[in-house]
Structure formats: structure tokens, C-alpha cells
Amino acid sequence: MAAKKKAVAQSPGQKLIRNVKTTILGLQGKLPMPPPEEVAKWIKKGAVLIDVRSKLEVRKNPVPGAINIPLVKLDDELSTLPRKKAFVTFCLRGGRAERAKNMLEANGRKAINGGGYKSILKILDSQA
């Protein structure tokens, strides 16, 4: 699993710029992602799947076994997540999942960006 990163303090303006850049890269499909094999290892080892899409998106295309915590609510839910578990975040294409991964890591959790929900579904199918 990934090495623990040290959190760097950022101003609200820096956070906003980073979030916008991440979202744009995700929407363009240009966000660097770990290989599916790496994500599959995390899932096989028991990482918790966190779907950060909206409730409406999840209703249309659910992922079995995933916890749905929309990105806009993740900050409020961090205290309810176990500290000893690893997490695989995912969304539509990976942009929101990257932001969620960064939030989890900044709060002392191990996390990896699993990319889009279709990638997660393929991994889960291959492990069935």
C-alpha cells in the first residue's frame, strides 16, 4: 500500500485551485491513476470502497459493497470512518475520487484513487 504522505497546510485559495485542477483533469480523463492491478490488491486485502458520487448517480449505477458518501459530505463523515482500514475511493471518472483520497490521507487514513465506477465494477467482476 502507498507510503504515508505528510499533510501540507494550504490556504483556502490554494485548496480551491487544486480542487479545480483535479476536477478538470478528471473530466478530461488525464488524471494519473494507479493501475487496476494495484487497486485490485487493495480491494482483495479488504479496503473499504467509498463511492463519492451523488446519491442520484449511485441509484442509476450502483456498485455492490460500496459505501456511498458524496464528496460534498465526506468532510462531515470522516470521524465515522475507521482509522485502521484502507480505502479505495471512486466516482464517475476519478476527479472527485482523487479529492476524496487526498482528504482521507490528510486525515491520517490510507487511501487510493480507484478511478471511475466502471473500473471498480470490472475489478469486482474479475475477483468474483
PDB file of C-alpha atoms in Angstrom:
ATOM      1  CA  MET A   1       0.000   0.000   0.000  1.00  0.00           C
ATOM      2  CA  ALA A   2       1.089   3.583  -0.576  1.00  0.00           C
ATOM      3  CA  ALA A   3       3.532   5.276   1.762  1.00  0.00           C
ATOM      4  CA  LYS A   4       2.090   7.768   4.224  1.00  0.00           C
ATOM      5  CA  LYS A   5       2.271  11.335   2.934  1.00  0.00           C
ATOM      6  CA  LYS A   6       2.855  14.325   5.172  1.00  0.00           C
ATOM      7  CA  ALA A   7      -0.008  16.837   5.004  1.00  0.00           C
ATOM      8  CA  VAL A   8       0.998  20.290   3.796  1.00  0.00           C
ATOM      9  CA  ALA A   9      -1.012  23.277   5.026  1.00  0.00           C
ATOM     10  CA  GLN A  10      -2.740  25.132   2.188  1.00  0.00           C
ATOM     11  CA  SER A  11      -4.692  28.353   2.110  1.00  0.00           C
ATOM     12  CA  PRO A  12      -8.370  28.143   1.075  1.00  0.00           C
ATOM     13  CA  GLY A  13      -7.419  29.683  -2.285  1.00  0.00           C
ATOM     14  CA  GLN A  14      -4.726  27.037  -2.877  1.00  0.00           C
ATOM     15  CA  LYS A  15      -7.190  24.267  -1.999  1.00  0.00           C
ATOM     16  CA  LEU A  16      -9.763  25.680  -4.409  1.00  0.00           C
ATOM     17  CA  ILE A  17      -7.217  25.880  -7.240  1.00  0.00           C
ATOM     18  CA  ARG A  18      -6.029  22.310  -6.561  1.00  0.00           C
ATOM     19  CA  ASN A  19      -9.632  21.048  -6.498  1.00  0.00           C
ATOM     20  CA  VAL A  20     -10.487  22.782  -9.766  1.00  0.00           C
ATOM     21  CA  LYS A  21      -7.345  21.415 -11.465  1.00  0.00           C
ATOM     22  CA  THR A  22      -8.102  17.895 -10.211  1.00  0.00           C
ATOM     23  CA  THR A  23     -11.703  18.121 -11.417  1.00  0.00           C
ATOM     24  CA  ILE A  24     -10.654  19.340 -14.867  1.00  0.00           C
ATOM     25  CA  LEU A  25      -8.030  16.595 -15.231  1.00  0.00           C
ATOM     26  CA  GLY A  26     -10.579  14.006 -14.129  1.00  0.00           C
ATOM     27  CA  LEU A  27     -13.197  15.202 -16.604  1.00  0.00           C
ATOM     28  CA  GLN A  28     -10.616  15.178 -19.397  1.00  0.00           C
ATOM     29  CA  GLY A  29      -9.525  11.648 -18.473  1.00  0.00           C
ATOM     30  CA  LYS A  30      -5.981  12.918 -17.874  1.00  0.00           C
ATOM     31  CA  LEU A  31      -5.710  12.328 -14.128  1.00  0.00           C
ATOM     32  CA  PRO A  32      -2.890   9.893 -13.338  1.00  0.00           C
ATOM     33  CA  MET A  33      -4.423   6.698 -11.930  1.00  0.00           C
ATOM     34  CA  PRO A  34      -2.873   3.684 -10.292  1.00  0.00           C
ATOM     35  CA  PRO A  35      -3.034   0.549 -12.441  1.00  0.00           C
ATOM     36  CA  PRO A  36      -6.160  -1.590 -11.971  1.00  0.00           C
ATOM     37  CA  GLU A  37      -3.957  -4.398 -10.609  1.00  0.00           C
ATOM     38  CA  GLU A  38      -2.870  -2.152  -7.735  1.00  0.00           C
ATOM     39  CA  VAL A  39      -6.457  -1.148  -6.944  1.00  0.00           C
ATOM     40  CA  ALA A  40      -7.467  -4.834  -7.097  1.00  0.00           C
ATOM     41  CA  LYS A  41      -4.791  -5.679  -4.489  1.00  0.00           C
ATOM     42  CA  TRP A  42      -6.212  -3.090  -2.119  1.00  0.00           C
ATOM     43  CA  ILE A  43      -9.735  -4.432  -2.585  1.00  0.00           C
ATOM     44  CA  LYS A  44      -8.586  -8.021  -2.115  1.00  0.00           C
ATOM     45  CA  LYS A  45      -6.847  -7.028   1.139  1.00  0.00           C
ATOM     46  CA  GLY A  46     -10.142  -5.645   2.474  1.00  0.00           C
ATOM     47  CA  ALA A  47     -10.021  -1.947   1.686  1.00  0.00           C
ATOM     48  CA  VAL A  48     -13.347  -0.171   2.111  1.00  0.00           C
ATOM     49  CA  LEU A  49     -14.906   1.014  -1.155  1.00  0.00           C
ATOM     50  CA  ILE A  50     -16.104   4.613  -0.913  1.00  0.00           C
ATOM     51  CA  ASP A  51     -18.286   5.864  -3.755  1.00  0.00           C
ATOM     52  CA  VAL A  52     -18.143   9.663  -3.699  1.00  0.00           C
ATOM     53  CA  ARG A  53     -20.739  10.172  -6.447  1.00  0.00           C
ATOM     54  CA  SER A  54     -24.069  11.805  -5.677  1.00  0.00           C
ATOM     55  CA  LYS A  55     -26.978   9.701  -4.430  1.00  0.00           C
ATOM     56  CA  LEU A  56     -28.680  10.092  -7.824  1.00  0.00           C
ATOM     57  CA  GLU A  57     -25.597   8.826  -9.693  1.00  0.00           C
ATOM     58  CA  VAL A  58     -25.364   5.825  -7.375  1.00  0.00           C
ATOM     59  CA  ARG A  59     -29.056   4.968  -7.807  1.00  0.00           C
ATOM     60  CA  LYS A  60     -28.550   4.829 -11.582  1.00  0.00           C
ATOM     61  CA  ASN A  61     -25.331   2.764 -11.448  1.00  0.00           C
ATOM     62  CA  PRO A  62     -24.739   1.151  -8.033  1.00  0.00           C
ATOM     63  CA  VAL A  63     -21.549  -0.669  -7.083  1.00  0.00           C
ATOM     64  CA  PRO A  64     -22.141  -3.682  -4.806  1.00  0.00           C
ATOM     65  CA  GLY A  65     -20.424  -3.469  -1.428  1.00  0.00           C
ATOM     66  CA  ALA A  66     -19.526   0.211  -1.680  1.00  0.00           C
ATOM     67  CA  ILE A  67     -20.371   2.858   0.883  1.00  0.00           C
ATOM     68  CA  ASN A  68     -21.850   5.981  -0.699  1.00  0.00           C
ATOM     69  CA  ILE A  69     -20.560   9.185   0.836  1.00  0.00           C
ATOM     70  CA  PRO A  70     -20.945  12.031  -1.666  1.00  0.00           C
ATOM     71  CA  LEU A  71     -17.780  14.131  -1.852  1.00  0.00           C
ATOM     72  CA  VAL A  72     -19.617  17.190  -0.527  1.00  0.00           C
ATOM     73  CA  LYS A  73     -20.409  15.250   2.684  1.00  0.00           C
ATOM     74  CA  LEU A  74     -17.106  13.397   3.127  1.00  0.00           C
ATOM     75  CA  ASP A  75     -15.551  16.009   5.415  1.00  0.00           C
ATOM     76  CA  ASP A  76     -18.506  15.671   7.817  1.00  0.00           C
ATOM     77  CA  GLU A  77     -18.304  11.849   7.735  1.00  0.00           C
ATOM     78  CA  LEU A  78     -14.543  11.438   8.276  1.00  0.00           C
ATOM     79  CA  SER A  79     -14.916  10.861  12.008  1.00  0.00           C
ATOM     80  CA  THR A  80     -17.213   7.878  11.356  1.00  0.00           C
ATOM     81  CA  LEU A  81     -14.638   6.055   9.201  1.00  0.00           C
ATOM     82  CA  PRO A  82     -12.293   3.559  10.875  1.00  0.00           C
ATOM     83  CA  ARG A  83      -8.684   4.713  11.200  1.00  0.00           C
ATOM     84  CA  LYS A  84      -7.205   1.223  10.830  1.00  0.00           C
ATOM     85  CA  LYS A  85      -8.816   0.484   7.456  1.00  0.00           C
ATOM     86  CA  ALA A  86      -7.593   1.351   3.975  1.00  0.00           C
ATOM     87  CA  PHE A  87      -9.951   2.981   1.479  1.00  0.00           C
ATOM     88  CA  VAL A  88     -10.487   2.841  -2.281  1.00  0.00           C
ATOM     89  CA  THR A  89     -12.285   5.951  -3.497  1.00  0.00           C
ATOM     90  CA  PHE A  90     -14.112   6.164  -6.809  1.00  0.00           C
ATOM     91  CA  CYS A  91     -16.608   8.326  -8.704  1.00  0.00           C
ATOM     92  CA  LEU A  92     -17.557   8.766 -12.358  1.00  0.00           C
ATOM     93  CA  ARG A  93     -14.068   9.243 -13.845  1.00  0.00           C
ATOM     94  CA  GLY A  94     -11.687   9.775 -10.927  1.00  0.00           C
ATOM     95  CA  GLY A  95     -11.596  13.533 -10.273  1.00  0.00           C
ATOM     96  CA  ARG A  96     -13.788  13.547  -7.175  1.00  0.00           C
ATOM     97  CA  ALA A  97     -12.196  10.281  -6.069  1.00  0.00           C
ATOM     98  CA  GLU A  98      -8.768  11.963  -6.145  1.00  0.00           C
ATOM     99  CA  ARG A  99     -10.051  14.791  -3.975  1.00  0.00           C
ATOM    100  CA  ALA A 100     -11.589  12.255  -1.570  1.00  0.00           C
ATOM    101  CA  LYS A 101      -8.317  10.292  -1.460  1.00  0.00           C
ATOM    102  CA  ASN A 102      -6.447  13.498  -0.604  1.00  0.00           C
ATOM    103  CA  MET A 103      -8.939  14.308   2.167  1.00  0.00           C
ATOM    104  CA  LEU A 104      -8.612  10.832   3.657  1.00  0.00           C
ATOM    105  CA  GLU A 105      -4.804  10.946   3.550  1.00  0.00           C
ATOM    106  CA  ALA A 106      -4.762  14.428   5.087  1.00  0.00           C
ATOM    107  CA  ASN A 107      -6.747  12.932   7.968  1.00  0.00           C
ATOM    108  CA  GLY A 108      -4.357  10.037   8.571  1.00  0.00           C
ATOM    109  CA  ARG A 109      -6.069   7.325   6.539  1.00  0.00           C
ATOM    110  CA  LYS A 110      -4.573   5.095   3.851  1.00  0.00           C
ATOM    111  CA  ALA A 111      -6.339   5.614   0.532  1.00  0.00           C
ATOM    112  CA  ILE A 112      -6.009   5.024  -3.182  1.00  0.00           C
ATOM    113  CA  ASN A 113      -7.945   6.534  -6.071  1.00  0.00           C
ATOM    114  CA  GLY A 114      -9.775   3.683  -7.786  1.00  0.00           C
ATOM    115  CA  GLY A 115     -10.875   5.923 -10.660  1.00  0.00           C
ATOM    116  CA  GLY A 116     -14.314   5.556 -12.166  1.00  0.00           C
ATOM    117  CA  TYR A 117     -17.077   3.211 -11.073  1.00  0.00           C
ATOM    118  CA  LYS A 118     -16.827   1.207 -14.308  1.00  0.00           C
ATOM    119  CA  SER A 119     -13.218   0.339 -13.472  1.00  0.00           C
ATOM    120  CA  ILE A 120     -14.266  -0.765  -9.988  1.00  0.00           C
ATOM    121  CA  LEU A 121     -17.056  -2.921 -11.430  1.00  0.00           C
ATOM    122  CA  LYS A 122     -14.554  -4.636 -13.768  1.00  0.00           C
ATOM    123  CA  ILE A 123     -12.206  -5.323 -10.852  1.00  0.00           C
ATOM    124  CA  LEU A 124     -15.039  -6.709  -8.719  1.00  0.00           C
ATOM    125  CA  ASP A 125     -16.204  -8.910 -11.619  1.00  0.00           C
ATOM    126  CA  SER A 126     -12.694 -10.280 -12.083  1.00  0.00           C
ATOM    127  CA  GLN A 127     -12.491 -11.172  -8.377  1.00  0.00           C
ATOM    128  CA  ALA A 128     -15.849 -12.955  -8.307  1.00  0.00           C
TER     129      ALA A 128
END
